[in-house]
CSV table of C-alpha atoms in Angstrom, one decimal:
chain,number,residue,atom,x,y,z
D,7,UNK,CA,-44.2,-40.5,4.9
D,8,UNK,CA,-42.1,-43.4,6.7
D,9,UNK,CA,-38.8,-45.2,6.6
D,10,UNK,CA,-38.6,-48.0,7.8
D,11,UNK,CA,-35.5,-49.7,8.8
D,12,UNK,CA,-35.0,-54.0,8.1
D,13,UNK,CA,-32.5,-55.1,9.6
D,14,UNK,CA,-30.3,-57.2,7.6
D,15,UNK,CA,-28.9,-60.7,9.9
D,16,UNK,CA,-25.3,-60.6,10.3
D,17,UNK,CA,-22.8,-62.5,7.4
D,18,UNK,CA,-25.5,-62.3,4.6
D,19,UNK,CA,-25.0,-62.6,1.7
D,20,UNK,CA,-24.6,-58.8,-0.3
D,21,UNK,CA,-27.6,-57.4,-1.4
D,22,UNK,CA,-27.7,-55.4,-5.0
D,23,UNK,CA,-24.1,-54.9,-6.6
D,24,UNK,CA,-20.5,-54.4,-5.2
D,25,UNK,CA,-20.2,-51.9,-2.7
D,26,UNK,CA,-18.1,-49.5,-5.5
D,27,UNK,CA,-20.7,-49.9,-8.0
D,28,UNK,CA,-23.7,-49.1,-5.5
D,29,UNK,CA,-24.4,-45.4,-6.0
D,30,UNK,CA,-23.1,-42.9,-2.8
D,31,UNK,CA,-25.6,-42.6,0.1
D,32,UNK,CA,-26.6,-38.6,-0.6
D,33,UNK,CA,-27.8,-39.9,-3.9
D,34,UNK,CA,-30.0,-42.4,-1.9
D,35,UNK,CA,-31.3,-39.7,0.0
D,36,UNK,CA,-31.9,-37.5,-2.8
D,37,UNK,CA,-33.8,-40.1,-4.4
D,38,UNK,CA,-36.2,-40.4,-1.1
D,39,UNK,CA,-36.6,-36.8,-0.8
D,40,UNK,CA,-37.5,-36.7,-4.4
D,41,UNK,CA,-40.3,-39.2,-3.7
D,42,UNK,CA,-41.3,-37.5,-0.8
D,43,UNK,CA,-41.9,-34.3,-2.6
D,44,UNK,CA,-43.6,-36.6,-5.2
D,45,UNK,CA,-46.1,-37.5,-2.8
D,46,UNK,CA,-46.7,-34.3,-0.8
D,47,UNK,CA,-47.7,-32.6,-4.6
D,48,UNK,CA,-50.3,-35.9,-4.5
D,49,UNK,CA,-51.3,-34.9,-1.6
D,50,UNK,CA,-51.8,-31.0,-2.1
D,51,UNK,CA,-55.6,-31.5,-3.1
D,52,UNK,CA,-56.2,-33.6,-0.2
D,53,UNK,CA,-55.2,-30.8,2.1
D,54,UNK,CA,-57.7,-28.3,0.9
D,55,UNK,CA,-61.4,-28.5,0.9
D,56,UNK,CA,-62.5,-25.4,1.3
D,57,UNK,CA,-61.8,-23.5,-2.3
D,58,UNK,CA,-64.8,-21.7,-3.4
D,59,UNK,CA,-65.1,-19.7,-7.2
D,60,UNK,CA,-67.8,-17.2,-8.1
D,61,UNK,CA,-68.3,-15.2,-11.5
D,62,UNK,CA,-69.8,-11.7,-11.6
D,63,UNK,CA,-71.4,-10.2,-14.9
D,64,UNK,CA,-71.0,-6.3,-15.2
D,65,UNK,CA,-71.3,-4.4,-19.0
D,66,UNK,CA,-68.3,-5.1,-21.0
D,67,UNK,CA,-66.1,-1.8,-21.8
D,68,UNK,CA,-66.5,-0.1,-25.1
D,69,UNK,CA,-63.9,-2.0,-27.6
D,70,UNK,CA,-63.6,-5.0,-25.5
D,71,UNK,CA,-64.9,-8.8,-26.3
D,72,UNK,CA,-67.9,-9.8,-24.4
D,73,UNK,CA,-70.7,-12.0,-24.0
D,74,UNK,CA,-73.2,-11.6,-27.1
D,75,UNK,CA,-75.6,-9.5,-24.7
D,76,UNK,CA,-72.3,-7.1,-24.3
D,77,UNK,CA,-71.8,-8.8,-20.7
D,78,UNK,CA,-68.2,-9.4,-19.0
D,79,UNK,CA,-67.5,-11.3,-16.0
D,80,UNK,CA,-65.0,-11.3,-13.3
D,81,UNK,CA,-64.3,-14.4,-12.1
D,82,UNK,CA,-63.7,-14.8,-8.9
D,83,UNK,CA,-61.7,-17.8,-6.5
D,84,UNK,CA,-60.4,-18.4,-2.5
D,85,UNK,CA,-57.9,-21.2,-2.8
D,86,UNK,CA,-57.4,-23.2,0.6
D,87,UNK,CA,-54.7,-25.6,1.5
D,88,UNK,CA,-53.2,-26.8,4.6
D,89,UNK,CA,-49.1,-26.1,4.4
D,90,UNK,CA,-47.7,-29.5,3.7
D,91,UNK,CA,-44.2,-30.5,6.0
D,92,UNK,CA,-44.0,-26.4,6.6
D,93,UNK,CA,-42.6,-26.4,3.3
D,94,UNK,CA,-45.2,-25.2,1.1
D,95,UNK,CA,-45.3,-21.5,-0.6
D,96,UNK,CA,-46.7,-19.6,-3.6
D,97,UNK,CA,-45.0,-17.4,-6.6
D,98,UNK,CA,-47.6,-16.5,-9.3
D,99,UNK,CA,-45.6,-17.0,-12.5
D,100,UNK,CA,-45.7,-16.5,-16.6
D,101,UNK,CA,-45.3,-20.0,-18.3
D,102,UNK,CA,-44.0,-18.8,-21.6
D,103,UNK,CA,-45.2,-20.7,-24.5
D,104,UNK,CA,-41.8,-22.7,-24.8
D,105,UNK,CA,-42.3,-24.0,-21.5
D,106,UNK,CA,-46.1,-24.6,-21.4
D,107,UNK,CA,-45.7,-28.0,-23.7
D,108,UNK,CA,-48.5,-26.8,-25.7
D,109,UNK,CA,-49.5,-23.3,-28.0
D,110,UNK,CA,-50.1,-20.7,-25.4
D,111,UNK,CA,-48.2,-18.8,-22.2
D,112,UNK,CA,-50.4,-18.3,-19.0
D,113,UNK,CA,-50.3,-16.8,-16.1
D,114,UNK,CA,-50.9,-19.2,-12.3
D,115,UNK,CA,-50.5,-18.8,-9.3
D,116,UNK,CA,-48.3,-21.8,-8.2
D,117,UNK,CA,-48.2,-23.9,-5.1
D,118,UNK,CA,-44.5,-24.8,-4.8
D,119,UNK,CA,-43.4,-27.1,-2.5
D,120,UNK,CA,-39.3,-26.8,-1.9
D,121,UNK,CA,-37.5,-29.7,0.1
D,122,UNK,CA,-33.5,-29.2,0.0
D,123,UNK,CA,-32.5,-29.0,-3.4
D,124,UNK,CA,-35.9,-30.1,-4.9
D,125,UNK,CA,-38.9,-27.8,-5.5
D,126,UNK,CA,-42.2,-29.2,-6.6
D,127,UNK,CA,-44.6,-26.8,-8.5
D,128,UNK,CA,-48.4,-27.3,-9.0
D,129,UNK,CA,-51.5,-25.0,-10.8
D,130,UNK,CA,-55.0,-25.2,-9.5
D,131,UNK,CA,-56.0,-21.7,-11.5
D,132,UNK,CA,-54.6,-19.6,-14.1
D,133,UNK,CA,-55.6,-17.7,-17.1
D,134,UNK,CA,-53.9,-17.8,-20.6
D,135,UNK,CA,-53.3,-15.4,-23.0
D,136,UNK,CA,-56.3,-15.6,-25.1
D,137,UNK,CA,-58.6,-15.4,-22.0
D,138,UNK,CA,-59.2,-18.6,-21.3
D,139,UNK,CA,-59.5,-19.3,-17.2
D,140,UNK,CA,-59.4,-22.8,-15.8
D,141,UNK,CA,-59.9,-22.9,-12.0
D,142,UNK,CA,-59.1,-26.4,-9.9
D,143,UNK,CA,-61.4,-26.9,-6.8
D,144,UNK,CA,-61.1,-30.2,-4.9
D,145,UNK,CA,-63.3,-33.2,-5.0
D,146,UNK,CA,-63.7,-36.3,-3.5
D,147,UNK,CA,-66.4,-37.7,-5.5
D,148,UNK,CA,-64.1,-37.9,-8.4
D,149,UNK,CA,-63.8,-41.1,-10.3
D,150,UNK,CA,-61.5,-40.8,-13.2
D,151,UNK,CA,-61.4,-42.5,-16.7
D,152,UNK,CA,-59.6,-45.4,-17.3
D,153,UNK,CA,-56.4,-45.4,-19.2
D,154,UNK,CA,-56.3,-45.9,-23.4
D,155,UNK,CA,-54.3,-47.4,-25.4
D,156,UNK,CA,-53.5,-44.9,-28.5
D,157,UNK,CA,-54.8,-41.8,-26.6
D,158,UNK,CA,-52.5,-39.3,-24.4
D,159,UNK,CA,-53.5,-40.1,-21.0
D,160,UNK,CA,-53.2,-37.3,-18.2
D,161,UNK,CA,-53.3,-37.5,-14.4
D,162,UNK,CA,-55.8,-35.1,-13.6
D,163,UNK,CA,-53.4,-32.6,-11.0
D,164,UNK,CA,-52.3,-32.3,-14.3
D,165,UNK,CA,-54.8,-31.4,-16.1
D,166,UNK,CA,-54.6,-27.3,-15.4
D,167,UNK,CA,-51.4,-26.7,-17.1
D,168,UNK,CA,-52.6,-28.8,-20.1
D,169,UNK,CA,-55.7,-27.3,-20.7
D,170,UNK,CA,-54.0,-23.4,-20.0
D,171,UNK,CA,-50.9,-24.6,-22.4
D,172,UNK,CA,-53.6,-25.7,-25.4
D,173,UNK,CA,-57.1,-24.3,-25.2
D,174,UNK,CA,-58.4,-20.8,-26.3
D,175,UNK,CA,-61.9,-21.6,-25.4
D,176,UNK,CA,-64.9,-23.4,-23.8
D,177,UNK,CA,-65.7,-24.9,-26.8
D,178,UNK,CA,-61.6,-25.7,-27.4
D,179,UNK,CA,-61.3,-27.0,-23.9
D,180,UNK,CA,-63.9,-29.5,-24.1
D,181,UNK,CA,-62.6,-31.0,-27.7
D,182,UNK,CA,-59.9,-31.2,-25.9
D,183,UNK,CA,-60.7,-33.3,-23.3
D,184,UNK,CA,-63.0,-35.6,-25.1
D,185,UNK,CA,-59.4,-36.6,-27.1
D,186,UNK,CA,-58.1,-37.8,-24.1
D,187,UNK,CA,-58.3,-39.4,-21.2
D,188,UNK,CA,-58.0,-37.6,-17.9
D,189,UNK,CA,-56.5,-40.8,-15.6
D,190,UNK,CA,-55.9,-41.2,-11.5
D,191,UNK,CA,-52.3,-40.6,-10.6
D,192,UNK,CA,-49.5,-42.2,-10.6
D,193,UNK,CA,-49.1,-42.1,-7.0
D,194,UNK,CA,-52.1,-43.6,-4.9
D,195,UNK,CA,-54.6,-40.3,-3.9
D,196,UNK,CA,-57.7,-40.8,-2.0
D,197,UNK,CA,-59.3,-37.4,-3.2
D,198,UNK,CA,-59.5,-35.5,-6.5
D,199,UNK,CA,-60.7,-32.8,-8.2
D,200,UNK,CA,-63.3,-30.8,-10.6
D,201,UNK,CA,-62.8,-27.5,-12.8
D,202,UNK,CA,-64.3,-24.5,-13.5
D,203,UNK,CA,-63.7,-23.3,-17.2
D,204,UNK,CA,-64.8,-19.5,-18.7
D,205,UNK,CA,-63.5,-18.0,-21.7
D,206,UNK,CA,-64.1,-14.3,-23.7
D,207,UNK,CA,-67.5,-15.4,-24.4
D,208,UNK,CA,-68.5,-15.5,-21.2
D,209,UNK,CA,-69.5,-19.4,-21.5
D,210,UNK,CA,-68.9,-21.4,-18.2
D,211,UNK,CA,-68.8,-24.7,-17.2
D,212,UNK,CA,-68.3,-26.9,-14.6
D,213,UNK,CA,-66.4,-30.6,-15.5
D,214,UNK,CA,-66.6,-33.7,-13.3
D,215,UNK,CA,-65.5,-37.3,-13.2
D,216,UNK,CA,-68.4,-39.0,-12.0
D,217,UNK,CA,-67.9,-43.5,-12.0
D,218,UNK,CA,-65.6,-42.9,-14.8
D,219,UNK,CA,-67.3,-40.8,-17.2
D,220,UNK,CA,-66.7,-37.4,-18.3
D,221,UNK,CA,-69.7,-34.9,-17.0
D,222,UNK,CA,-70.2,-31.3,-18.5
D,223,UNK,CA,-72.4,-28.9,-16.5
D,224,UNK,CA,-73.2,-25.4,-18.3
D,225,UNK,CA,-72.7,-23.3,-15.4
D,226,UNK,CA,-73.8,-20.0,-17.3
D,227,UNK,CA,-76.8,-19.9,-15.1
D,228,UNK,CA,-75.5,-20.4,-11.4
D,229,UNK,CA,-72.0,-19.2,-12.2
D,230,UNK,CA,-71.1,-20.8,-8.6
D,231,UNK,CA,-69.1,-23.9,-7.5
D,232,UNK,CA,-67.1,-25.1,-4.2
D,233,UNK,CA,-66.8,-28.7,-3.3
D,234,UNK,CA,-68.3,-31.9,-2.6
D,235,UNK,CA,-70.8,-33.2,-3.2
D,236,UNK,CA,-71.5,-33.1,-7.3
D,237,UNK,CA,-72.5,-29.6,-8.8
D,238,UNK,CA,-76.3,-30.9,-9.1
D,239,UNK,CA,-76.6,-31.9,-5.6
D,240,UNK,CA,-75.6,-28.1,-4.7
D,241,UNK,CA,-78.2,-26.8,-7.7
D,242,UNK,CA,-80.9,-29.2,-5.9
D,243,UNK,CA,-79.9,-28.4,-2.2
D,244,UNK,CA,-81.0,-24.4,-2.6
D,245,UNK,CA,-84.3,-25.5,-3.0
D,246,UNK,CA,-83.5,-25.9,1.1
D,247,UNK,CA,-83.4,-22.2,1.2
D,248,UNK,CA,-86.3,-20.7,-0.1
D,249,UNK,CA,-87.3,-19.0,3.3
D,250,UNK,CA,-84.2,-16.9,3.0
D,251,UNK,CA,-85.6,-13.3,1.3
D,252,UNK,CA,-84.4,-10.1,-0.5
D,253,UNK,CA,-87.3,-8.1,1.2
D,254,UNK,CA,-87.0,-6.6,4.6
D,255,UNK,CA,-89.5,-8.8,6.6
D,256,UNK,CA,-93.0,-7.5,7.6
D,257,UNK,CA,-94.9,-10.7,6.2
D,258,UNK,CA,-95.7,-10.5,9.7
D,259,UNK,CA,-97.0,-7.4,10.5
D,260,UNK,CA,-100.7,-8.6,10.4
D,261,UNK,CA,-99.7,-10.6,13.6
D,262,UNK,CA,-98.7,-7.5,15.6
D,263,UNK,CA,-100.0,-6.7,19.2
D,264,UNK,CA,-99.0,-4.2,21.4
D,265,UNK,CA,-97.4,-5.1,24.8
D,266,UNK,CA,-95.5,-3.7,27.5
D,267,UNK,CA,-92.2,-4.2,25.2
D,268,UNK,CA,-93.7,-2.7,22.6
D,269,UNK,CA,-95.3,-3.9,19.1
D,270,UNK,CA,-94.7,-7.7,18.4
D,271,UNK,CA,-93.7,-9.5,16.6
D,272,UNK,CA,-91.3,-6.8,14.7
D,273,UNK,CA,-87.7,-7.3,12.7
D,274,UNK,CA,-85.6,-5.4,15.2
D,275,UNK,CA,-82.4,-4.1,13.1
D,276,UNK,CA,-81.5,-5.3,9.8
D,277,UNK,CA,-80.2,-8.5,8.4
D,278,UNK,CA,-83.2,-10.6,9.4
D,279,UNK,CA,-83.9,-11.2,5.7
D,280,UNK,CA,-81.2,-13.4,5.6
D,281,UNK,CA,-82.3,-15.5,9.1
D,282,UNK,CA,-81.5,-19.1,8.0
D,283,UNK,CA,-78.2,-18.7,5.5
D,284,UNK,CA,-75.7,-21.0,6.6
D,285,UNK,CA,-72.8,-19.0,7.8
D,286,UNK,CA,-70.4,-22.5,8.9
D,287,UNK,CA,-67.4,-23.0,6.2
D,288,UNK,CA,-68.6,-26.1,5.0
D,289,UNK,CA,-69.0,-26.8,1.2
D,290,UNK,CA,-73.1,-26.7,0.8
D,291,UNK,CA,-72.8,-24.2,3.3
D,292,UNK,CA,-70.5,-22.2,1.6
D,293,UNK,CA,-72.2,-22.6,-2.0
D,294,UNK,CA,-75.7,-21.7,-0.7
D,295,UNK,CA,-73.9,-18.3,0.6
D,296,UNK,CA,-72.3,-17.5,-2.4
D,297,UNK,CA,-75.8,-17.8,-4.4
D,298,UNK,CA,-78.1,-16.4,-2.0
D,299,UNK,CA,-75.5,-13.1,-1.5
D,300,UNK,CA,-74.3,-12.9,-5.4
D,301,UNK,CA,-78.2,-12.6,-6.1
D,302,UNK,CA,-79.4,-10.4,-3.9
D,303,UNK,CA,-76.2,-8.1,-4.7
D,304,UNK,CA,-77.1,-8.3,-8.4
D,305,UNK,CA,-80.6,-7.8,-7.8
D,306,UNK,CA,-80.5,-4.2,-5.6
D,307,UNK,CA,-76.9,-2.9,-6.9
D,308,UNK,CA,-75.9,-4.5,-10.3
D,309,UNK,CA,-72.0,-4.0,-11.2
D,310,UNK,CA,-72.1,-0.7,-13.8
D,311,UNK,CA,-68.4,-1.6,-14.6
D,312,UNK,CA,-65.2,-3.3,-14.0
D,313,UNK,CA,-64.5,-1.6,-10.9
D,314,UNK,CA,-68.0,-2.2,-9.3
D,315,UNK,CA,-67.6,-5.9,-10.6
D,316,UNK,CA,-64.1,-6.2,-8.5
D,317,UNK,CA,-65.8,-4.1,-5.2
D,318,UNK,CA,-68.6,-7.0,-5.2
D,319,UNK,CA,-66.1,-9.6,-5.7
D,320,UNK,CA,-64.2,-8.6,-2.8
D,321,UNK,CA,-66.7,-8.4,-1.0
D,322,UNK,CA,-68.0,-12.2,-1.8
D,323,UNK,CA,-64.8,-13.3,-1.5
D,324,UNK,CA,-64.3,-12.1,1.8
D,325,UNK,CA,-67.4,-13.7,3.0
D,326,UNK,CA,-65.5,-17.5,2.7
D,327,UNK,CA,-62.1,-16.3,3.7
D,328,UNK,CA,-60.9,-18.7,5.8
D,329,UNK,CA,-58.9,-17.7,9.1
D,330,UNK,CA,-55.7,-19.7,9.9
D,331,UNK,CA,-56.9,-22.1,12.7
D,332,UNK,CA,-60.8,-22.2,12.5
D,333,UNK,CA,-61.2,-25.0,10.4
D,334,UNK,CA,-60.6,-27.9,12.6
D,335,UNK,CA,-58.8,-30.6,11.1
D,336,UNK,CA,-59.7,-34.5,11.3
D,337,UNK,CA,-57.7,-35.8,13.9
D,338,UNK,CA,-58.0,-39.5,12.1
D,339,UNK,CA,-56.9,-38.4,8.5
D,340,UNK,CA,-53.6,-38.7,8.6
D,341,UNK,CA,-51.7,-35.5,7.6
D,342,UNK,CA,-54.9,-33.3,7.7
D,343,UNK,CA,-53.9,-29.7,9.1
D,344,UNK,CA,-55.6,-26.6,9.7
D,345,UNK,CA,-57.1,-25.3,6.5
D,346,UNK,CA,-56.5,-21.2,5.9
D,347,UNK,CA,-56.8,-18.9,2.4
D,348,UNK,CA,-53.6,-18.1,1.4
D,349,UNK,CA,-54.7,-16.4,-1.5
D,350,UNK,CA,-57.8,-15.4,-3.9
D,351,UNK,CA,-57.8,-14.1,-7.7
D,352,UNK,CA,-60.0,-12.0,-9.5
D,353,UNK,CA,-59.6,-12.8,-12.9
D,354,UNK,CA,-61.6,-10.9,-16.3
D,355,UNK,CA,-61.0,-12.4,-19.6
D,356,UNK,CA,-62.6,-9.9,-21.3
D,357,UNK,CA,-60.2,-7.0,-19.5
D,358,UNK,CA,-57.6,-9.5,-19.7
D,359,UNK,CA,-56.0,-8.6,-15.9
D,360,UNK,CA,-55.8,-10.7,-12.7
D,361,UNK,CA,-55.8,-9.7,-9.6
D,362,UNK,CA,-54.3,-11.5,-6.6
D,363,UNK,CA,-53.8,-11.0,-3.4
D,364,UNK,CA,-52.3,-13.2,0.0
D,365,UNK,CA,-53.4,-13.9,2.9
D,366,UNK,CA,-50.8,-12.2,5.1
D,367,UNK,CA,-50.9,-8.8,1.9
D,368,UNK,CA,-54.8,-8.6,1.7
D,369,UNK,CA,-53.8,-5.3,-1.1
D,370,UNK,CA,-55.1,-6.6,-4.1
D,371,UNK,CA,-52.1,-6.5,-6.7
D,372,UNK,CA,-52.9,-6.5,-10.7
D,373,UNK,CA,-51.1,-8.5,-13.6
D,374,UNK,CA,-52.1,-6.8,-17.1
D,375,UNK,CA,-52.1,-10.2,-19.2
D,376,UNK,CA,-52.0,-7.8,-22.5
D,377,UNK,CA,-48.7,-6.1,-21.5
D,378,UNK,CA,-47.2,-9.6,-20.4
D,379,UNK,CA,-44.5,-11.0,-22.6
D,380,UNK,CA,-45.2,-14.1,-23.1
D,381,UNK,CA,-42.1,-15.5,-24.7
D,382,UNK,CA,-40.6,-14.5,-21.5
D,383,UNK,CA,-40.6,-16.4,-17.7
D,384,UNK,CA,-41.7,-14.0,-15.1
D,385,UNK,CA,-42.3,-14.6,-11.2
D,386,UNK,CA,-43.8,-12.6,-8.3
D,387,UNK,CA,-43.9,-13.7,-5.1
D,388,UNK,CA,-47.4,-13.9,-3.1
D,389,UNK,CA,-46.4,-12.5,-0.2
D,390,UNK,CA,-43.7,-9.7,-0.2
D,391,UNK,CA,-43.6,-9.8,3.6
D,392,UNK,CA,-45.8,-7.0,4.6
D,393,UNK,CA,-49.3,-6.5,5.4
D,394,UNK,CA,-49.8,-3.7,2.2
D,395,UNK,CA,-50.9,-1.3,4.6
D,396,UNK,CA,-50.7,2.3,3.4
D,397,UNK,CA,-49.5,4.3,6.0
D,398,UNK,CA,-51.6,8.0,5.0
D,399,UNK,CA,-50.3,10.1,8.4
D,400,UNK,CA,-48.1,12.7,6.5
D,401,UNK,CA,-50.8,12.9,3.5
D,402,UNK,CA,-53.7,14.6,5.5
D,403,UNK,CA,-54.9,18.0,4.6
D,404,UNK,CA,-56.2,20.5,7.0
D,405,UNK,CA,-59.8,21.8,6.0
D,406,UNK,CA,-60.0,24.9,3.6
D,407,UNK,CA,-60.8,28.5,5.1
D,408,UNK,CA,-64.4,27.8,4.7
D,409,UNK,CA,-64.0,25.0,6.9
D,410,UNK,CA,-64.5,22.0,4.3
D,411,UNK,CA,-62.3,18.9,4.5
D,412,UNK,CA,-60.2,17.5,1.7
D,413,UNK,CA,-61.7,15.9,-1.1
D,414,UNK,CA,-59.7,12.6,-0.4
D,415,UNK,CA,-56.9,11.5,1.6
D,416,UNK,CA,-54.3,10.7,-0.5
């Protein structure tokens, strides 16, 4: 953002009223500050390309709401963002329902932008208290609808915190949306973005704006999504991968000779089943890993319950964490910075909890949306300034008389 000066020739005429009716010179600034912040929240998508969301089924608990097959899923998200001016931080926060605009409270992690005296918040995920779980993941493909006349009309960075505040469902969510119009901003943007919707059901889908239209994707298949391009490029670009294999490789074998090295050609060591899986951070990179790796997990070690379901996420999740300074930024976008993971959620609508955790506090920390108050504003701060590392020195046991060790640690 820049201010220019004009200079102004000497013995003009006044510009704009009286000097005592012109408003003081802090209330100038103010006012610029405001409209910088403004346009940094703008530019918050822009800075973060690299967001990637994953949903894992496991058997829904006894007495909990499910999928018809009795299947739950844990949604999983990384969120990446470059910080904006230094000035950018996160608090996940309750929106009661008297601050939502709209029927229902939810829970979001927000990216909060504080300049001065202003602070500037924005959602790109949450979960509400019926379950339902919107998840914001840039795109630059996005071409929004135009505005109506007689319809509410909704600048899509919006667009999480409307659809949190007044749908219960997939099927809510959508109705929704086809009774408005979801519109650029304001404020000139050069990217966008698309969203990831589950519910209790265990429905998911994937909505775009693609040359001005609304497009629906039933993601209950895939259950995977990162950025550009468009979902059905990424559905079309695994065919790519078909060499990649669950089975240790000895298609091979028949091939084998011996030599002074021994028997060739062999699979020395492990992993060569996956020779060929993109490992950069790019977004068809990134989607291709999450599908090949979610598959394969499912296939050999299915989730048996919520806690399996939250080790696999972890573990997928930690495959596109994103260190701070290895994502090189393009030196002729102005404002780009280095990208980094400042936090991930694991979210179940079925169990109704979501987990979060930082990137400086890896510790996974839980929110129990059916013991939240949702009449009431809450706020937690993503980081709490440590690394969550449990220090378990004075809890060690020595080994029993027979010589066994402990049965755990702590």
């Amino acid at each position: 953002l820049k201010f220019i000066a004009i200079p102004v020739p000497a013995r003009s005429p006044p510009l704009g009223p009286p000097r005592h009716q012109r408003p003081p010179r802090v209330c100038i600034v103010r006012a610029l500050m405001k409209r910088a912040i403004q346009l940094a929240v703008v530019a918050l998508p822009a800075c973060g390309w690299c967001c990637t969301y994953v949903e894992i089924p496991f058997p829904s608990s006894p007495g909990k709401e499910g999928a018809a097959d009795g299947t739950s899923y844990m949604v999983g998200r990384t969120m990446e963002l470059s910080d904006v001016f230094d000035h950018v931080t996160y608090d996940v926060e309750v929106v009661p329902r008297n601050a939502s605009g709209g029927k229902y409270g939810y829970v979001a992690p927000l990216s909060k932008l504080e300049m001065q005296n202003f602070t500037a918040k924005s959602a790109f995920e949450g979960m509400n208290e019926k379950g339902f779980t919107v998840s914001a993941l840039a795109f630059s493909e996005s071409v929004y609808e135009a505005k109506g006349e007689g319809v509410e009309n909704i600048g899509f960075l919006l667009l999480v915190e409307k659809l949190l505040a007044n749908c219960d469902s997939v099927d809510t969510a959508l109705q929704y949306l086809a009774s408005v119009r979801v519109v650029p901003m304001a404020l000139p943007i050069d990217e966008g973005i698309h969203w990831a919707l589950a519910d209790t059901s265990g429905r998911s889908v994937v909505v775009e704006y693609l040359e001005g239209h609304r497009v629906v994707h039933e993601n209950s298949a895939v259950r995977v999504m990162t950025n550009d391009p468009n979902l059905r490029w990424h559905w079309r670009n695994l065919n790519t991968y078909t060499n990649v294999n669950p089975e240790y490789p000895h298609q091979n074998d028949f091939l084998g000779v011996d030599t002074a090295v021994g028997r060739v050609p062999r699979a020395v060591g492990h992993g060569w089943n996956l020779f060929g899986l993109p490992g950069d951070l790019s977004p068809p990179s990134r989607f291709v890993r999450m599908f090949y790796l979610r598959g394969y997990a499912l296939h050999r070690a299915p989730p048996r319950n919520t806690s399996d379901a939250i080790v696999l996420g972890t573990a997928l999740l930690n495959n596109v964490f994103i260190p701070l300074g290895v994502v090189a930024p393009d030196p002729l976008t102005k404002g780009d910075r280095f990208e980094y993971t400042p936090y991930a959620v694991l979210k179940s609508s079925q169990d109704m909890t979501m987990l979060i955790r930082a990137y400086r506090n890896s510790q996974w920390r839980r929110i129990d949306l059916s013991r939240v108050d949702f009449n009431v504003a809450q706020a937690w701060p993503l980081e709490d300034g440590t690394e969550g590392i449990l220090d378990i020195t004075a809890a060690g046991r020595a080994p029993d008389r027979q010589g066994r060790a402990p049965e755990t640690l702590v």
